[in-house]
């Protein structure tokens, strides 16, 4: 039986707010280059902030400092901080030494001029055991994250609950208030699968078909979400009955007792990765941290929070009640669609413009 008391409930709101406030202050403050900053045994790491900062502190930051004496300072920023990293590297004014960022961000930052350091772990015995699709020359996968369909169980007590994107689009058989992400990433893929496209043939995306599909669901969308926190709040309050959502966000409110369930079929997954900013004076310290954080035993500490590690061997150290919430097994991953970051790198500008214009019509 799964324990309904989530480790997330033990995280202190005051700590989360303090971490987020500190992160925002560091980002906003003018950078002062000092000799102590160059020589100090300290790494500044950008992460997603909030809950994720607290989880990473417990799993990675604090144990690494205890083991090595190297201090970790965590800061947060907006999602996909591509422009910020480019500015830091070009100006050589490093607010961060490394960052936990998406595969798409890494591809964007290394497509032409490289703004990230190569990690140089090709022959590392621990890191080389991470599956190849979670490793890039400039990024080492930390965790697998999925966009899933989540729904309020109390809205479907008397009828079959939704199990696929097609069901979310089916307003007759699955009535309820709906929400989708206000961004084409994942939303385009969901629209295609809802229209019957096999996940194996989603890429390259047929945009005409995708927007035809979106046109059908548009009148029935009660809210277009822009952040994970927003989806949590809407599901928790009952403002919406079914929505696309990042799995860890849905699981956190399930663990907190909300009447919510996840449909895993056709989940869209990718991974967050550690990346080192090119030219940082602390590149070698960052590599030490990545080696430490990539060990299966260390990654296994993410599992109680419904965060899936990239290390398959982490399953050896994860309790079965937590393992069943993860999408780490080959069978689980086969149920999903691996987000094609290369497609979005090539087409993002045109699709974002078209999507934003479409929303306004």
CSV table of C-alpha atoms in Angstrom, one decimal:
chain,number,residue,atom,x,y,z
A,1,UNK,CA,0.0,0.0,0.0
A,2,UNK,CA,1.3,3.4,-0.9
A,3,UNK,CA,1.9,5.7,2.0
A,4,UNK,CA,-0.3,8.7,1.6
A,5,UNK,CA,1.9,11.0,3.5
A,6,UNK,CA,4.2,12.6,0.9
A,7,UNK,CA,7.8,13.7,1.8
A,8,UNK,CA,6.8,17.0,0.1
A,9,UNK,CA,4.5,17.7,3.1
A,10,UNK,CA,7.5,17.8,5.3
A,11,UNK,CA,9.1,20.6,3.4
A,12,UNK,CA,8.7,23.9,5.2
A,13,UNK,CA,6.9,26.7,3.4
A,14,UNK,CA,9.2,29.2,5.0
A,15,UNK,CA,12.3,27.4,3.7
A,16,UNK,CA,10.9,27.3,0.2
A,17,UNK,CA,10.0,31.0,0.2
A,18,UNK,CA,13.4,31.9,1.6
A,19,UNK,CA,15.1,29.9,-1.1
A,20,UNK,CA,13.0,31.4,-3.9
A,21,UNK,CA,13.5,34.9,-2.5
A,22,UNK,CA,17.2,34.4,-2.3
A,23,UNK,CA,17.4,33.0,-5.8
A,24,UNK,CA,15.5,36.0,-7.2
A,25,UNK,CA,17.7,38.4,-5.4
A,26,UNK,CA,20.9,36.8,-6.7
A,27,UNK,CA,19.6,36.9,-10.3
A,28,UNK,CA,18.5,40.6,-9.9
A,29,UNK,CA,21.6,41.8,-8.2
A,30,UNK,CA,24.5,43.3,-10.1
A,31,UNK,CA,27.4,40.9,-10.2
A,32,UNK,CA,30.6,41.8,-8.5
A,33,UNK,CA,33.7,39.9,-9.7
A,34,UNK,CA,36.2,39.4,-6.8
A,35,UNK,CA,39.3,37.3,-6.3
A,36,UNK,CA,37.5,35.3,-3.6
A,37,UNK,CA,34.8,34.4,-6.1
A,38,UNK,CA,37.4,33.0,-8.5
A,39,UNK,CA,39.3,31.0,-5.9
A,40,UNK,CA,36.5,30.0,-3.4
A,41,UNK,CA,35.4,26.4,-3.1
A,42,UNK,CA,31.8,27.2,-4.0
A,43,UNK,CA,29.5,26.3,-6.9
A,44,UNK,CA,26.4,28.4,-7.8
A,45,UNK,CA,23.8,26.1,-9.4
A,46,UNK,CA,20.6,27.2,-11.1
A,47,UNK,CA,17.6,24.9,-10.6
A,48,UNK,CA,13.9,25.0,-11.0
A,49,UNK,CA,13.4,26.6,-7.5
A,50,UNK,CA,10.7,26.0,-4.9
A,51,UNK,CA,10.1,22.3,-4.1
A,52,UNK,CA,12.8,21.2,-6.5
A,53,UNK,CA,15.4,23.3,-4.7
A,54,UNK,CA,14.5,21.7,-1.4
A,55,UNK,CA,14.6,18.2,-2.9
A,56,UNK,CA,18.0,18.8,-4.5
A,57,UNK,CA,19.3,20.2,-1.3
A,58,UNK,CA,18.4,17.0,0.5
A,59,UNK,CA,19.5,14.6,-2.2
A,60,UNK,CA,22.5,16.4,-3.7
A,61,UNK,CA,23.6,19.8,-2.3
A,62,UNK,CA,24.0,19.2,1.4
A,63,UNK,CA,25.5,15.7,1.1
A,64,UNK,CA,28.0,16.9,-1.4
A,65,UNK,CA,29.1,19.8,0.8
A,66,UNK,CA,29.4,17.4,3.8
A,67,UNK,CA,31.5,15.0,1.7
A,68,UNK,CA,33.8,17.5,0.0
A,69,UNK,CA,33.6,20.8,1.9
A,70,UNK,CA,32.6,22.5,-1.4
A,71,UNK,CA,29.7,24.9,-0.7
A,72,UNK,CA,26.6,24.8,-3.0
A,73,UNK,CA,24.6,28.0,-3.5
A,74,UNK,CA,21.3,27.4,-5.3
A,75,UNK,CA,19.4,30.0,-7.3
A,76,UNK,CA,16.2,29.8,-9.4
A,77,UNK,CA,15.1,31.5,-12.6
A,78,UNK,CA,12.5,31.4,-15.3
A,79,UNK,CA,12.1,28.1,-17.3
A,80,UNK,CA,14.5,27.7,-20.2
A,81,UNK,CA,17.1,30.3,-19.1
A,82,UNK,CA,18.8,30.3,-22.5
A,83,UNK,CA,19.2,34.1,-22.9
A,84,UNK,CA,20.5,34.5,-19.3
A,85,UNK,CA,23.2,31.8,-19.8
A,86,UNK,CA,24.3,33.4,-23.2
A,87,UNK,CA,24.6,36.8,-21.5
A,88,UNK,CA,26.7,35.4,-18.7
A,89,UNK,CA,29.1,33.6,-20.9
A,90,UNK,CA,29.5,36.4,-23.4
A,91,UNK,CA,30.1,39.0,-20.7
A,92,UNK,CA,32.1,36.6,-18.5
A,93,UNK,CA,30.0,37.7,-15.5
A,94,UNK,CA,29.0,34.4,-14.0
A,95,UNK,CA,26.0,34.6,-11.7
A,96,UNK,CA,25.9,30.8,-12.0
A,97,UNK,CA,28.5,28.1,-12.5
A,98,UNK,CA,26.2,25.4,-13.7
A,99,UNK,CA,22.5,24.8,-14.3
A,100,UNK,CA,19.8,22.1,-14.2
A,101,UNK,CA,18.1,22.7,-17.5
A,102,UNK,CA,16.2,20.9,-20.2
A,103,UNK,CA,17.5,18.9,-23.2
A,104,UNK,CA,16.0,21.6,-25.4
A,105,UNK,CA,18.0,24.3,-23.6
A,106,UNK,CA,21.2,22.4,-23.9
A,107,UNK,CA,20.7,21.9,-27.7
A,108,UNK,CA,19.9,25.6,-28.1
A,109,UNK,CA,23.1,26.6,-26.2
A,110,UNK,CA,25.4,24.4,-28.2
A,111,UNK,CA,23.8,24.5,-31.7
A,112,UNK,CA,26.3,27.1,-33.1
A,113,UNK,CA,28.6,28.8,-30.6
A,114,UNK,CA,28.9,26.6,-27.5
A,115,UNK,CA,27.9,28.3,-24.3
A,116,UNK,CA,28.4,25.2,-22.2
A,117,UNK,CA,31.4,23.2,-21.2
A,118,UNK,CA,31.7,19.6,-22.4
A,119,UNK,CA,31.2,17.4,-19.4
A,120,UNK,CA,34.1,15.0,-20.3
A,121,UNK,CA,32.5,11.9,-18.7
A,122,UNK,CA,32.4,9.7,-21.8
A,123,UNK,CA,34.5,7.0,-20.1
A,124,UNK,CA,33.3,7.5,-16.5
A,125,UNK,CA,32.1,4.1,-15.2
A,126,UNK,CA,29.1,5.6,-13.3
A,127,UNK,CA,27.9,8.2,-15.8
A,128,UNK,CA,28.3,6.0,-18.8
A,129,UNK,CA,25.7,3.7,-17.4
A,130,UNK,CA,23.0,6.4,-17.9
A,131,UNK,CA,21.1,5.6,-21.2
A,132,UNK,CA,22.5,7.4,-24.2
A,133,UNK,CA,19.3,9.4,-24.8
A,134,UNK,CA,19.7,11.0,-21.4
A,135,UNK,CA,23.3,12.1,-22.1
A,136,UNK,CA,24.5,14.9,-24.4
A,137,UNK,CA,28.2,16.0,-24.8
A,138,UNK,CA,27.3,19.1,-22.8
A,139,UNK,CA,24.7,17.7,-20.4
A,140,UNK,CA,24.3,14.8,-17.9
A,141,UNK,CA,20.7,13.7,-17.2
A,142,UNK,CA,19.5,14.1,-13.6
A,143,UNK,CA,15.8,13.0,-13.8
A,144,UNK,CA,13.2,12.1,-16.3
A,145,UNK,CA,10.1,14.2,-16.3
A,146,UNK,CA,6.8,13.6,-18.0
A,147,UNK,CA,3.8,15.6,-19.1
A,148,UNK,CA,0.7,13.5,-18.3
A,149,UNK,CA,-3.0,13.6,-18.3
A,150,UNK,CA,-4.3,14.1,-14.8
A,151,UNK,CA,-8.0,14.3,-13.7
A,152,UNK,CA,-10.1,14.7,-10.6
A,153,UNK,CA,-11.4,11.3,-9.5
A,154,UNK,CA,-14.5,12.9,-7.9
A,155,UNK,CA,-15.5,14.2,-11.3
A,156,UNK,CA,-15.5,10.7,-12.8
A,157,UNK,CA,-17.0,8.6,-10.0
A,158,UNK,CA,-20.0,7.5,-12.0
A,159,UNK,CA,-18.2,7.0,-15.4
A,160,UNK,CA,-15.0,5.8,-17.0
A,161,UNK,CA,-12.1,8.2,-16.3
A,162,UNK,CA,-10.0,9.5,-19.2
A,163,UNK,CA,-7.0,7.5,-20.2
A,164,UNK,CA,-5.5,9.3,-23.3
A,165,UNK,CA,-5.3,12.7,-25.0
A,166,UNK,CA,-8.1,11.5,-27.3
A,167,UNK,CA,-10.3,11.3,-24.1
A,168,UNK,CA,-9.3,14.8,-23.1
A,169,UNK,CA,-10.5,16.0,-26.5
A,170,UNK,CA,-13.7,13.9,-26.2
A,171,UNK,CA,-16.0,16.4,-24.4
A,172,UNK,CA,-19.2,14.3,-24.9
A,173,UNK,CA,-18.0,11.1,-23.2
A,174,UNK,CA,-15.6,12.8,-20.8
A,175,UNK,CA,-17.4,16.1,-19.7
A,176,UNK,CA,-15.6,18.5,-17.4
A,177,UNK,CA,-13.6,21.6,-17.2
A,178,UNK,CA,-10.3,21.3,-19.1
A,179,UNK,CA,-6.9,22.9,-19.2
A,180,UNK,CA,-3.9,22.8,-21.5
A,181,UNK,CA,-0.5,24.4,-21.5
A,182,UNK,CA,-0.3,27.9,-23.0
A,183,UNK,CA,2.7,26.9,-25.1
A,184,UNK,CA,3.1,24.7,-28.1
A,185,UNK,CA,5.8,22.4,-26.5
A,186,UNK,CA,3.9,19.2,-25.7
A,187,UNK,CA,0.6,20.8,-26.6
A,188,UNK,CA,1.2,20.2,-30.3
A,189,UNK,CA,2.1,16.6,-29.7
A,190,UNK,CA,-1.0,16.1,-27.5
A,191,UNK,CA,-3.2,17.5,-30.2
A,192,UNK,CA,-1.7,15.1,-32.8
A,193,UNK,CA,-2.2,12.1,-30.6
A,194,UNK,CA,-5.7,13.2,-29.8
A,195,UNK,CA,-6.4,13.2,-33.5
A,196,UNK,CA,-5.2,9.6,-33.8
A,197,UNK,CA,-1.6,10.0,-34.8
A,198,UNK,CA,0.6,7.1,-33.6
A,199,UNK,CA,3.2,8.3,-31.1
A,200,UNK,CA,5.9,6.8,-33.3
A,201,UNK,CA,5.0,9.1,-36.2
A,202,UNK,CA,4.3,12.4,-34.3
A,203,UNK,CA,7.6,13.8,-35.5
A,204,UNK,CA,8.0,15.8,-37.7
A,205,UNK,CA,4.8,17.4,-36.5
A,206,UNK,CA,2.0,17.9,-39.1
A,207,UNK,CA,1.2,21.4,-38.0
A,208,UNK,CA,-1.9,21.7,-40.1
A,209,UNK,CA,-3.4,18.6,-38.5
A,210,UNK,CA,-2.3,19.8,-35.0
A,211,UNK,CA,-4.0,23.1,-35.3
A,212,UNK,CA,-7.1,21.5,-36.7
A,213,UNK,CA,-7.2,19.3,-33.7
A,214,UNK,CA,-6.6,22.3,-31.3
A,215,UNK,CA,-9.4,24.2,-33.0
A,216,UNK,CA,-11.8,21.5,-31.9
A,217,UNK,CA,-10.8,21.6,-28.3
A,218,UNK,CA,-10.3,25.4,-28.0
A,219,UNK,CA,-13.9,26.3,-27.1
A,220,UNK,CA,-13.8,23.8,-24.2
A,221,UNK,CA,-10.6,25.0,-22.5
A,222,UNK,CA,-11.5,26.7,-19.3
A,223,UNK,CA,-7.9,27.8,-18.6
A,224,UNK,CA,-4.6,27.8,-20.4
A,225,UNK,CA,-1.8,27.2,-17.8
A,226,UNK,CA,1.6,28.7,-17.8
A,227,UNK,CA,3.3,27.1,-14.8
A,228,UNK,CA,3.4,23.9,-12.8
A,229,UNK,CA,2.2,25.7,-9.7
A,230,UNK,CA,-0.9,26.9,-11.5
A,231,UNK,CA,-1.8,23.3,-12.5
A,232,UNK,CA,-1.4,22.1,-9.0
A,233,UNK,CA,-3.7,24.9,-7.6
A,234,UNK,CA,-6.4,24.3,-10.3
A,235,UNK,CA,-6.5,20.6,-9.7
A,236,UNK,CA,-6.4,20.9,-6.0
A,237,UNK,CA,-9.2,23.5,-5.8
A,238,UNK,CA,-11.4,21.7,-8.4
A,239,UNK,CA,-11.3,24.6,-10.8
A,240,UNK,CA,-10.5,22.1,-13.5
A,241,UNK,CA,-11.4,18.4,-13.8
A,242,UNK,CA,-8.8,17.2,-16.3
A,243,UNK,CA,-5.6,18.7,-17.7
A,244,UNK,CA,-2.1,18.2,-19.0
A,245,UNK,CA,0.4,18.5,-16.2
A,246,UNK,CA,3.9,17.6,-15.2
A,247,UNK,CA,3.8,14.3,-13.4
A,248,UNK,CA,5.7,15.3,-10.3
A,249,UNK,CA,3.3,18.2,-9.8
A,250,UNK,CA,0.3,15.9,-10.0
A,251,UNK,CA,1.8,13.4,-7.7
A,252,UNK,CA,2.6,16.0,-5.1
A,253,UNK,CA,-1.1,16.9,-4.7
A,254,UNK,CA,-2.1,13.2,-4.8
A,255,UNK,CA,0.2,12.6,-1.9
A,256,UNK,CA,-1.3,15.5,-0.1
A,257,UNK,CA,-4.7,13.9,-0.3
A,258,UNK,CA,-6.3,15.6,-3.3
A,259,UNK,CA,-8.8,13.4,-5.3
A,260,UNK,CA,-6.6,13.3,-8.4
A,261,UNK,CA,-5.2,10.5,-10.6
A,262,UNK,CA,-2.7,10.2,-13.4
A,263,UNK,CA,-3.2,8.5,-16.8
A,264,UNK,CA,0.2,7.4,-18.0
A,265,UNK,CA,-0.6,6.3,-21.5
A,266,UNK,CA,1.0,8.6,-24.1
A,267,UNK,CA,2.9,10.6,-21.5
A,268,UNK,CA,5.5,12.9,-23.1
A,269,UNK,CA,8.9,12.6,-21.4
A,270,UNK,CA,12.3,14.2,-21.5
A,271,UNK,CA,15.0,14.8,-19.0
A,272,UNK,CA,16.6,17.6,-17.0
A,273,UNK,CA,20.4,17.7,-17.1
A,274,UNK,CA,23.3,19.2,-15.3
A,275,UNK,CA,25.2,21.6,-17.6
A,276,UNK,CA,28.3,23.7,-16.9
A,277,UNK,CA,28.6,27.3,-18.2
A,278,UNK,CA,31.4,27.7,-20.6
A,279,UNK,CA,34.4,29.6,-19.0
A,280,UNK,CA,33.3,29.4,-15.4
A,281,UNK,CA,36.3,29.3,-13.1
A,282,UNK,CA,34.7,26.5,-11.2
A,283,UNK,CA,34.3,24.0,-14.0
A,284,UNK,CA,36.3,21.2,-12.3
A,285,UNK,CA,34.3,21.6,-9.1
A,286,UNK,CA,31.1,21.3,-11.1
A,287,UNK,CA,32.4,18.1,-12.7
A,288,UNK,CA,33.0,16.7,-9.2
A,289,UNK,CA,29.5,17.6,-8.2
A,290,UNK,CA,28.0,15.9,-11.3
A,291,UNK,CA,29.9,12.7,-10.6
A,292,UNK,CA,28.6,12.7,-7.1
A,293,UNK,CA,25.0,13.5,-8.0
A,294,UNK,CA,25.0,10.8,-10.8
A,295,UNK,CA,25.5,7.8,-8.6
A,296,UNK,CA,22.5,5.4,-8.6
A,297,UNK,CA,22.3,5.5,-4.8
A,298,UNK,CA,22.2,9.3,-4.8
A,299,UNK,CA,19.6,9.5,-7.6
A,300,UNK,CA,17.4,6.9,-5.8
A,301,UNK,CA,16.7,9.6,-3.2
A,302,UNK,CA,14.5,11.4,-5.8
A,303,UNK,CA,12.1,8.5,-5.9
A,304,UNK,CA,10.0,9.3,-2.8
A,305,UNK,CA,9.0,12.6,-4.5
A,306,UNK,CA,7.8,10.8,-7.6
A,307,UNK,CA,10.8,12.1,-9.6
A,308,UNK,CA,12.3,9.5,-11.9
A,309,UNK,CA,16.1,9.1,-11.9
A,310,UNK,CA,18.0,8.6,-15.2
A,311,UNK,CA,20.1,5.8,-13.7
A,312,UNK,CA,18.4,2.4,-14.3
A,313,UNK,CA,20.5,1.0,-11.4
A,314,UNK,CA,18.8,3.4,-9.0
A,315,UNK,CA,15.9,0.9,-9.0
A,316,UNK,CA,18.1,-1.4,-6.8
A,317,UNK,CA,17.9,1.2,-4.0
A,318,UNK,CA,14.2,2.3,-4.4
A,319,UNK,CA,11.4,0.9,-2.3
A,320,UNK,CA,8.7,-0.8,-4.4
A,321,UNK,CA,6.0,1.6,-3.2
A,322,UNK,CA,8.0,4.4,-4.7
A,323,UNK,CA,9.2,2.5,-7.8
A,324,UNK,CA,5.7,2.0,-9.1
A,325,UNK,CA,5.2,5.7,-9.4
A,326,UNK,CA,8.2,6.1,-11.7
A,327,UNK,CA,8.6,5.9,-15.4
A,328,UNK,CA,12.1,4.3,-15.4
A,329,UNK,CA,11.4,0.8,-16.8
A,330,UNK,CA,11.6,0.1,-20.5
A,331,UNK,CA,8.0,-0.9,-20.5
A,332,UNK,CA,6.9,2.3,-18.9
A,333,UNK,CA,8.9,4.4,-21.3
A,334,UNK,CA,7.4,2.5,-24.2
A,335,UNK,CA,4.0,3.8,-23.2
A,336,UNK,CA,5.2,7.4,-23.7
A,337,UNK,CA,6.6,9.7,-26.4
A,338,UNK,CA,10.1,10.9,-26.1
A,339,UNK,CA,10.1,14.7,-26.7
A,340,UNK,CA,12.2,15.5,-29.8
A,341,UNK,CA,14.3,18.4,-28.7
A,342,UNK,CA,16.0,18.6,-32.1
A,343,UNK,CA,12.6,19.1,-33.8
A,344,UNK,CA,11.8,22.0,-31.5
A,345,UNK,CA,15.2,23.5,-31.9
A,346,UNK,CA,14.6,23.8,-35.6
A,347,UNK,CA,11.0,24.9,-35.6
A,348,UNK,CA,10.3,26.6,-32.3
A,349,UNK,CA,10.2,30.2,-33.6
A,350,UNK,CA,7.7,29.6,-36.3
A,351,UNK,CA,5.5,27.3,-34.2
A,352,UNK,CA,5.5,29.6,-31.1
A,353,UNK,CA,4.5,32.6,-33.3
A,354,UNK,CA,1.7,30.6,-35.0
A,355,UNK,CA,0.5,29.2,-31.7
A,356,UNK,CA,0.4,32.7,-30.0
A,357,UNK,CA,-1.5,34.2,-33.0
A,358,UNK,CA,-3.9,31.2,-33.0
A,359,UNK,CA,-4.7,31.8,-29.3
A,360,UNK,CA,-5.7,35.4,-30.1
A,361,UNK,CA,-8.1,34.6,-33.0
